[in-house]
CSV table of C-alpha atoms and ligand atoms in Angstrom, one decimal:
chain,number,residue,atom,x,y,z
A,183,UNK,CA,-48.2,-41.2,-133.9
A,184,UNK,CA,-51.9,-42.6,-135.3
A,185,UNK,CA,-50.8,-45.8,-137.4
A,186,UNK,CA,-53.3,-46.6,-140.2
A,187,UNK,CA,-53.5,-49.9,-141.7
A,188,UNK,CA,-55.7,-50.6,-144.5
A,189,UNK,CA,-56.5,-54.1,-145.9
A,190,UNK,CA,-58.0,-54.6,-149.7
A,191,UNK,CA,-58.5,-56.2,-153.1
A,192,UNK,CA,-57.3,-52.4,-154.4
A,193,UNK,CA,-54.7,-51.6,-152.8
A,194,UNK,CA,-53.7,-49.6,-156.1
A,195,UNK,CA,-56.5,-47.2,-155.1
A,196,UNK,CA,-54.5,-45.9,-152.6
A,197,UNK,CA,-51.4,-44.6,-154.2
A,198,UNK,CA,-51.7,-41.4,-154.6
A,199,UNK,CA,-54.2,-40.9,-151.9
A,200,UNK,CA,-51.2,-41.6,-149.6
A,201,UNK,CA,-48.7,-38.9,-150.6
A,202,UNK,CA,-51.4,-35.9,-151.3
A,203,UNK,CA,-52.4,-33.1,-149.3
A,204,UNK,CA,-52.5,-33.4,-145.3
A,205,UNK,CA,-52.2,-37.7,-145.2
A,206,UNK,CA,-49.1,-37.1,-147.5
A,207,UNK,CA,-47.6,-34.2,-144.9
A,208,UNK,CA,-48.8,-35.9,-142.0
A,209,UNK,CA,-46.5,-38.9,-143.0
A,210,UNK,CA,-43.7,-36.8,-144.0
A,211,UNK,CA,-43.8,-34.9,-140.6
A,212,UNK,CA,-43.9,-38.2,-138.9
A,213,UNK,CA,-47.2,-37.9,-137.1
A,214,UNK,CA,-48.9,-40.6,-139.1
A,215,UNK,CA,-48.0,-44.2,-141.0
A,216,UNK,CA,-50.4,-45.3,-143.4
A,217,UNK,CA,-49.4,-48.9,-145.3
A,218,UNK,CA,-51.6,-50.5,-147.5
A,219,UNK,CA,-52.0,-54.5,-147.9
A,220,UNK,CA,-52.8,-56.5,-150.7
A,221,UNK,CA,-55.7,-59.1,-149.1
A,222,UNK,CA,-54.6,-61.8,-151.6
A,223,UNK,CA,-51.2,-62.1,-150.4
A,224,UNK,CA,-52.8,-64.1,-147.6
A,225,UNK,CA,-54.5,-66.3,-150.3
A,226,UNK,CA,-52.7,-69.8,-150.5
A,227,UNK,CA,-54.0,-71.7,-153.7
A,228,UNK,CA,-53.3,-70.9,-157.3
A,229,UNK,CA,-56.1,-68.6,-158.1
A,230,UNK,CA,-55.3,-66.1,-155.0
A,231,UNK,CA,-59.2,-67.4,-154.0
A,232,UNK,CA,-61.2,-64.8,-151.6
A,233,UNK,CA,-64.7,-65.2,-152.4
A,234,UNK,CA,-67.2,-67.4,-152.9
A,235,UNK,CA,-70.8,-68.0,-153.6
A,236,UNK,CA,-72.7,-67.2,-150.7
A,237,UNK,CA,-74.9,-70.4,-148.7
A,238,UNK,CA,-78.5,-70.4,-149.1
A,239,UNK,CA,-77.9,-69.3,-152.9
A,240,UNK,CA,-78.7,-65.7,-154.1
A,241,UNK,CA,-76.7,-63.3,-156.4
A,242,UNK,CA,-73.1,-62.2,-155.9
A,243,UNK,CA,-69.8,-63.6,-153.8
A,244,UNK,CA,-69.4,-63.3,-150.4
A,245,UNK,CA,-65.9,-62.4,-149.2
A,246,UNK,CA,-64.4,-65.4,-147.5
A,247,UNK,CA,-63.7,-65.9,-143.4
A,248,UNK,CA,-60.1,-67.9,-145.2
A,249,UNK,CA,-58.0,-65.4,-146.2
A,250,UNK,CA,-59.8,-62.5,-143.8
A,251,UNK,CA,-59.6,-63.4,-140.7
A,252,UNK,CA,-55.5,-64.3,-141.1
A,253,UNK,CA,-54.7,-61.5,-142.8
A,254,UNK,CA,-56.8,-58.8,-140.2
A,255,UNK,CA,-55.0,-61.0,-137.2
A,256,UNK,CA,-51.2,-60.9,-139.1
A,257,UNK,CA,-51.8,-56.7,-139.0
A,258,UNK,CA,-53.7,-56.5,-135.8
A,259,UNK,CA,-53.3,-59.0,-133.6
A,260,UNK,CA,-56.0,-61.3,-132.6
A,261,UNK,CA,-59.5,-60.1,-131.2
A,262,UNK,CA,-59.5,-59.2,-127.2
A,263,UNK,CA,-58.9,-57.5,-124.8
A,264,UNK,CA,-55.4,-57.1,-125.4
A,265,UNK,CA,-55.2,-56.1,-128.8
A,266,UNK,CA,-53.8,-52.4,-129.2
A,267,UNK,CA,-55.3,-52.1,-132.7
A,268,UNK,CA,-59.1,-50.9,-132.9
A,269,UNK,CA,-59.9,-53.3,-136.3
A,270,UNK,CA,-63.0,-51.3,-138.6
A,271,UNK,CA,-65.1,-53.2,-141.0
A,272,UNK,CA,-66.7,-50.7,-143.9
A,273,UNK,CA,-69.9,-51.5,-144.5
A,274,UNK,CA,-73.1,-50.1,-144.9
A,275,UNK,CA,-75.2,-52.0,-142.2
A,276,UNK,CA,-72.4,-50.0,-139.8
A,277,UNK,CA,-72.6,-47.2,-137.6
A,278,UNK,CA,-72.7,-43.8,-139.6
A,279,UNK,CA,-69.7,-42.0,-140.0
A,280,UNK,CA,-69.7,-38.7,-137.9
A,281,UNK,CA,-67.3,-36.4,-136.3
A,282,UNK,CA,-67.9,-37.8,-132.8
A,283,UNK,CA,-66.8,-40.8,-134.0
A,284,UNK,CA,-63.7,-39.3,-136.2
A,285,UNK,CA,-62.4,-37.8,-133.1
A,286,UNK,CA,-62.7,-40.9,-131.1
A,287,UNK,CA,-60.8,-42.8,-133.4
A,288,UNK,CA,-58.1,-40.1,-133.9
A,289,UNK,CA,-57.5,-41.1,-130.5
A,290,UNK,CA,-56.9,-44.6,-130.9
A,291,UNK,CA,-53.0,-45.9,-131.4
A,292,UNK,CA,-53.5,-48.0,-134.5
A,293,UNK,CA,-56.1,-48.5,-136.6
A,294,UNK,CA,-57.1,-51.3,-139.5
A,295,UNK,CA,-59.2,-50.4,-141.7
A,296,UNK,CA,-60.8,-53.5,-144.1
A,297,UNK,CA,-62.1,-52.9,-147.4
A,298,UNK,CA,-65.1,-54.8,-148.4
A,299,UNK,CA,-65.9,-55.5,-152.1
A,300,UNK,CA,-68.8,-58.2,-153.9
A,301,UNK,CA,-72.0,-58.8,-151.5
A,302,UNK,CA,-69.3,-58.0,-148.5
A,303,UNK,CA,-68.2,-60.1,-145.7
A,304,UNK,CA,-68.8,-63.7,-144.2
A,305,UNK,CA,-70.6,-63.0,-140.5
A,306,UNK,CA,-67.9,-65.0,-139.2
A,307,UNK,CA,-65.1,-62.1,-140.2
A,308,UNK,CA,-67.0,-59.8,-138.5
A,309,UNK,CA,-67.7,-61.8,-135.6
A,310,UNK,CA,-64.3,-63.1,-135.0
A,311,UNK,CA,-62.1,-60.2,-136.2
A,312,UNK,CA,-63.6,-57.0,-136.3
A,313,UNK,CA,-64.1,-54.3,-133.7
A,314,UNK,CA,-66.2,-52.0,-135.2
A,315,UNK,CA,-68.3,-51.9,-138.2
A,316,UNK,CA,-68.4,-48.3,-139.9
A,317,UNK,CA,-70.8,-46.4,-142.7
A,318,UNK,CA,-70.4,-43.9,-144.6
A,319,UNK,CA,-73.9,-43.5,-145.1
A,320,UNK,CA,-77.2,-45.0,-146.0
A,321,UNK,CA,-76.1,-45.8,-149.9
A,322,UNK,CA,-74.3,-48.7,-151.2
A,323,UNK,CA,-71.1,-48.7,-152.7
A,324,UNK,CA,-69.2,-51.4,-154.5
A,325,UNK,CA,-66.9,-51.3,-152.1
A,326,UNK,CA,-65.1,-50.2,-149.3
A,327,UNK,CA,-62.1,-48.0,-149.9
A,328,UNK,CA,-63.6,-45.0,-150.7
A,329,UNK,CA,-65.4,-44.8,-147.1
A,330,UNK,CA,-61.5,-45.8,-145.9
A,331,UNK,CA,-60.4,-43.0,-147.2
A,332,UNK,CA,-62.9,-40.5,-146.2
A,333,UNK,CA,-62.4,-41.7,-142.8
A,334,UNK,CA,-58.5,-41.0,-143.2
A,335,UNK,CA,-59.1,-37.8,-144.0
A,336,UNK,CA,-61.3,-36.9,-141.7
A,337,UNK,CA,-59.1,-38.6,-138.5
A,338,UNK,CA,-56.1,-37.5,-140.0
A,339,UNK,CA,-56.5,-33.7,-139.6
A,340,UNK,CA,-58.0,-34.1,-136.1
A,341,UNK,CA,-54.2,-35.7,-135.4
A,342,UNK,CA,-52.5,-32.6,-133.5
A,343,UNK,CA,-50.0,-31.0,-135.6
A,344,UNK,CA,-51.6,-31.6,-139.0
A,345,UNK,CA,-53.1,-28.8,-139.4
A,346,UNK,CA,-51.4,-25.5,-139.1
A,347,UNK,CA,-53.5,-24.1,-137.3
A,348,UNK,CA,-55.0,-26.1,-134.3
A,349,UNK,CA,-57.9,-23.5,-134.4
A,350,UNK,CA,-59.3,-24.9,-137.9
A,351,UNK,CA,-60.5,-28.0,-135.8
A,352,UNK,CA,-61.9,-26.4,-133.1
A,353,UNK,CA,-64.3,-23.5,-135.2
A,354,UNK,CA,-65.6,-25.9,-137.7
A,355,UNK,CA,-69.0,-28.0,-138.5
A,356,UNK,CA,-70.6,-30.2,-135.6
A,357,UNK,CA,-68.4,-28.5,-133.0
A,358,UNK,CA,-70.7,-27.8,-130.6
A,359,UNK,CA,-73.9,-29.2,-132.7
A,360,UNK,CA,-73.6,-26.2,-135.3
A,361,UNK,CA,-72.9,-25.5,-138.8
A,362,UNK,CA,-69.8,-23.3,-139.2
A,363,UNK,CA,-71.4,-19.9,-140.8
A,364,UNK,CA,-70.9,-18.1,-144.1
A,365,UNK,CA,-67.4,-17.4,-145.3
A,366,UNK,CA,-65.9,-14.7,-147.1
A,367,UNK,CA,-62.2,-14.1,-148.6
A,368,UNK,CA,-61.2,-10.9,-151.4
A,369,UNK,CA,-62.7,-9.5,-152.7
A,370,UNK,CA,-65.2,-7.3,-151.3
A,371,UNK,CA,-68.0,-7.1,-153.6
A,372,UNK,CA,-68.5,-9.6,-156.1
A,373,UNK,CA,-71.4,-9.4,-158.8
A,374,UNK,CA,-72.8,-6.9,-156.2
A,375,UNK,CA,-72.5,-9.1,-153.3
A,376,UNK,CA,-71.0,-7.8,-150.5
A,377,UNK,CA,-69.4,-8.8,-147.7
A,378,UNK,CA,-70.7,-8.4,-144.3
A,379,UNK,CA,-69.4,-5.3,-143.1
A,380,UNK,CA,-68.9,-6.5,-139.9
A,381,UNK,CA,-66.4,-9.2,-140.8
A,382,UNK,CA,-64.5,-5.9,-142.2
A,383,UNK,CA,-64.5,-3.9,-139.0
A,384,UNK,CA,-61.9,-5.3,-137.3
A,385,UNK,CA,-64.3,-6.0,-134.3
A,386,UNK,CA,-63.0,-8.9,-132.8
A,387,UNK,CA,-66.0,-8.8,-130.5
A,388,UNK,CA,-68.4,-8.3,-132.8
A,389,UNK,CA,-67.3,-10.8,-135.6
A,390,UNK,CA,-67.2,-13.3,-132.9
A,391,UNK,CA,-70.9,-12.6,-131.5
A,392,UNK,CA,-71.6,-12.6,-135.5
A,393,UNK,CA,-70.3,-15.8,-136.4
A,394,UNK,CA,-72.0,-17.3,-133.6
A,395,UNK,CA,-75.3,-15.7,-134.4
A,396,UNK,CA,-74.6,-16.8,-137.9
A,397,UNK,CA,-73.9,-20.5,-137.2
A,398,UNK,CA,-76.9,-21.1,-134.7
A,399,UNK,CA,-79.3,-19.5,-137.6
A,400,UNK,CA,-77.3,-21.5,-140.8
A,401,UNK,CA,-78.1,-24.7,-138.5
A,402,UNK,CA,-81.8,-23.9,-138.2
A,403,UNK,CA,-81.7,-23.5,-141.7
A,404,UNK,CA,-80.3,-26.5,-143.1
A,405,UNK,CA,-79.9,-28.9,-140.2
A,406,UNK,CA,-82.6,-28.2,-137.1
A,407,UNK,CA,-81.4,-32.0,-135.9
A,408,UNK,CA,-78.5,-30.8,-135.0
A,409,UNK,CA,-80.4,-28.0,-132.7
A,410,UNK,CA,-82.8,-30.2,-131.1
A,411,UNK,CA,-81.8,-29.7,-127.3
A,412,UNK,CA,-79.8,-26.4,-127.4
A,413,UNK,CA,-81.7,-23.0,-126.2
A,414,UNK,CA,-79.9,-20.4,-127.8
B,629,SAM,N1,-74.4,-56.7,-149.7
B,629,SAM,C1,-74.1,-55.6,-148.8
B,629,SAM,C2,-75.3,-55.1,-148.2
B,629,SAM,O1,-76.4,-55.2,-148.8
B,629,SAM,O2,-75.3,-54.6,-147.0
B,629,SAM,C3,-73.4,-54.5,-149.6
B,629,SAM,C4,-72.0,-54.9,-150.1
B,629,SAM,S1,-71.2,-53.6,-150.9
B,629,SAM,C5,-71.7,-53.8,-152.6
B,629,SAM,C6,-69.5,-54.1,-151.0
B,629,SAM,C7,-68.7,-53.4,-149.9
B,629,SAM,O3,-68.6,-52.0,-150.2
B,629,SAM,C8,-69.1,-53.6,-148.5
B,629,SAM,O4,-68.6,-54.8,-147.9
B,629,SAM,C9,-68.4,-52.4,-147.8
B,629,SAM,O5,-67.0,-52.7,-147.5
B,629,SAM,C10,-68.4,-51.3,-148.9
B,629,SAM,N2,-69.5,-50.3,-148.8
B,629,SAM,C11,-70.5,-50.2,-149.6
B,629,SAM,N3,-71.3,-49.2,-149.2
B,629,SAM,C12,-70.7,-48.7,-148.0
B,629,SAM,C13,-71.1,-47.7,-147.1
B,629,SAM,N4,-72.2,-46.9,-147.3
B,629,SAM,N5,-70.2,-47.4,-146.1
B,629,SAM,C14,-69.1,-48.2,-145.9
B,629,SAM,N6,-68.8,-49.2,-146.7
B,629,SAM,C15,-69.5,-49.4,-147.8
């Protein structure tokens, strides 16, 4: 079982999110937990305080180290060598997102996920609490729980027996550096496009050799990074 911890200001975000699609059925088969905590129920004063104008001056509130670094170490445990939970900071100054990564992590035992908001965390959060620091991308959000859950869902379905069919995982994009190819379903011509009439020969051979063919040239198309380094 992957266990997925996720600690926010939103945590409201989250509820349906958590019951829907392959995260819902991979909690109601058992092969994940996802729980979501409410960072200011580690607050102690009267205002449920968690930022705070940031040193130095400048715009915005910096999310403080008090009630952070408590809260990540009641979830996780605290930073080391022992601790069995891998603890992921969203942000954007992290390392981009990518399916490498999401199949490293749907690896790991237990994850905690933290959801920044305001100008994002204290240094000292991330230097005394956090793993790993994660981005979705080169953009800035206001905050962090959308990248959480796009990292769910890509972890989740990499989780074996989420998806029905184990072979989804293994045909799609960035397997193997490539784009998956075109797709086609019913019907056969559309607005006088046709289908490939390969893909209706019933070929397995040749559909296979086809799709390939298909994905190397679809990646030269729209992504020749990906490409740099192959020779087919
Ligand atoms: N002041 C920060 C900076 O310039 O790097 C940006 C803070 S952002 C407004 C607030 C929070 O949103 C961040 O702490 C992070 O949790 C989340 N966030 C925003 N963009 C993100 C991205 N591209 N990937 C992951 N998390 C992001």
């Amino acid at each position: 079982m992957l266990e997925i911890d996720i600690l926010t200001l939103f945590p409201e975000i989250f509820e349906s999110f958590r019951s829907t699609a392959f995260v819902g059925q991979s909690r109601e088969k058992g092969l994940t937990r996802v729980d979501v905590h409410d960072l200011r129920e580690w607050t102690e004063d009267q205002h449920r305080t968690v930022d705070d104008s940031p040193y130095g001056g400048g715009p915005g509130m910096v999310m403080m180290a008090e009630p952070l670094v408590p809260a990540i170490e009641a979830l996780a445990g605290e930073k080391g060598a022992g601790r069995r939970t891998r603890v992921l900071a969203l942000s954007p100054q992290g390392s981009r997102l990518d399916q490498a990564a999401l199949e490293r992590l749907a690896g790991e035992e237990s994850l905690l996920l933290v959801c920044g908001r305001y100008e994002g965390f204290d240094q000292r959060v991330l230097d005394l609490a956090v793993d790993e620091e994660v981005s979705l991308g080169d953009f800035v959000l206001s905050g962090g729980e959308i990248p959480a859950m796009a990292l769910i869902e890509g972890v989740v379905r990499l989780v074996p027996g989420v998806l029905g069919n184990p072979d989804s995982v293994k045909m799609e994009s960035f397997r193997e550096d490539l784009l998956e190819g075109p797709q086609y379903t019913r019907p056969p011509t559309y607005r006088g496009l046709d289908v490939p009439s390969v893909l209706r020969s019933g070929d397995h051979a040749a559909i296979k050799r086809w799709r390939h063919e298909q994905a190397v040239a679809w990646t030269r198309n729209r992504r020749p990074d990906l490409l740099a380094g192959r020779d087919d």
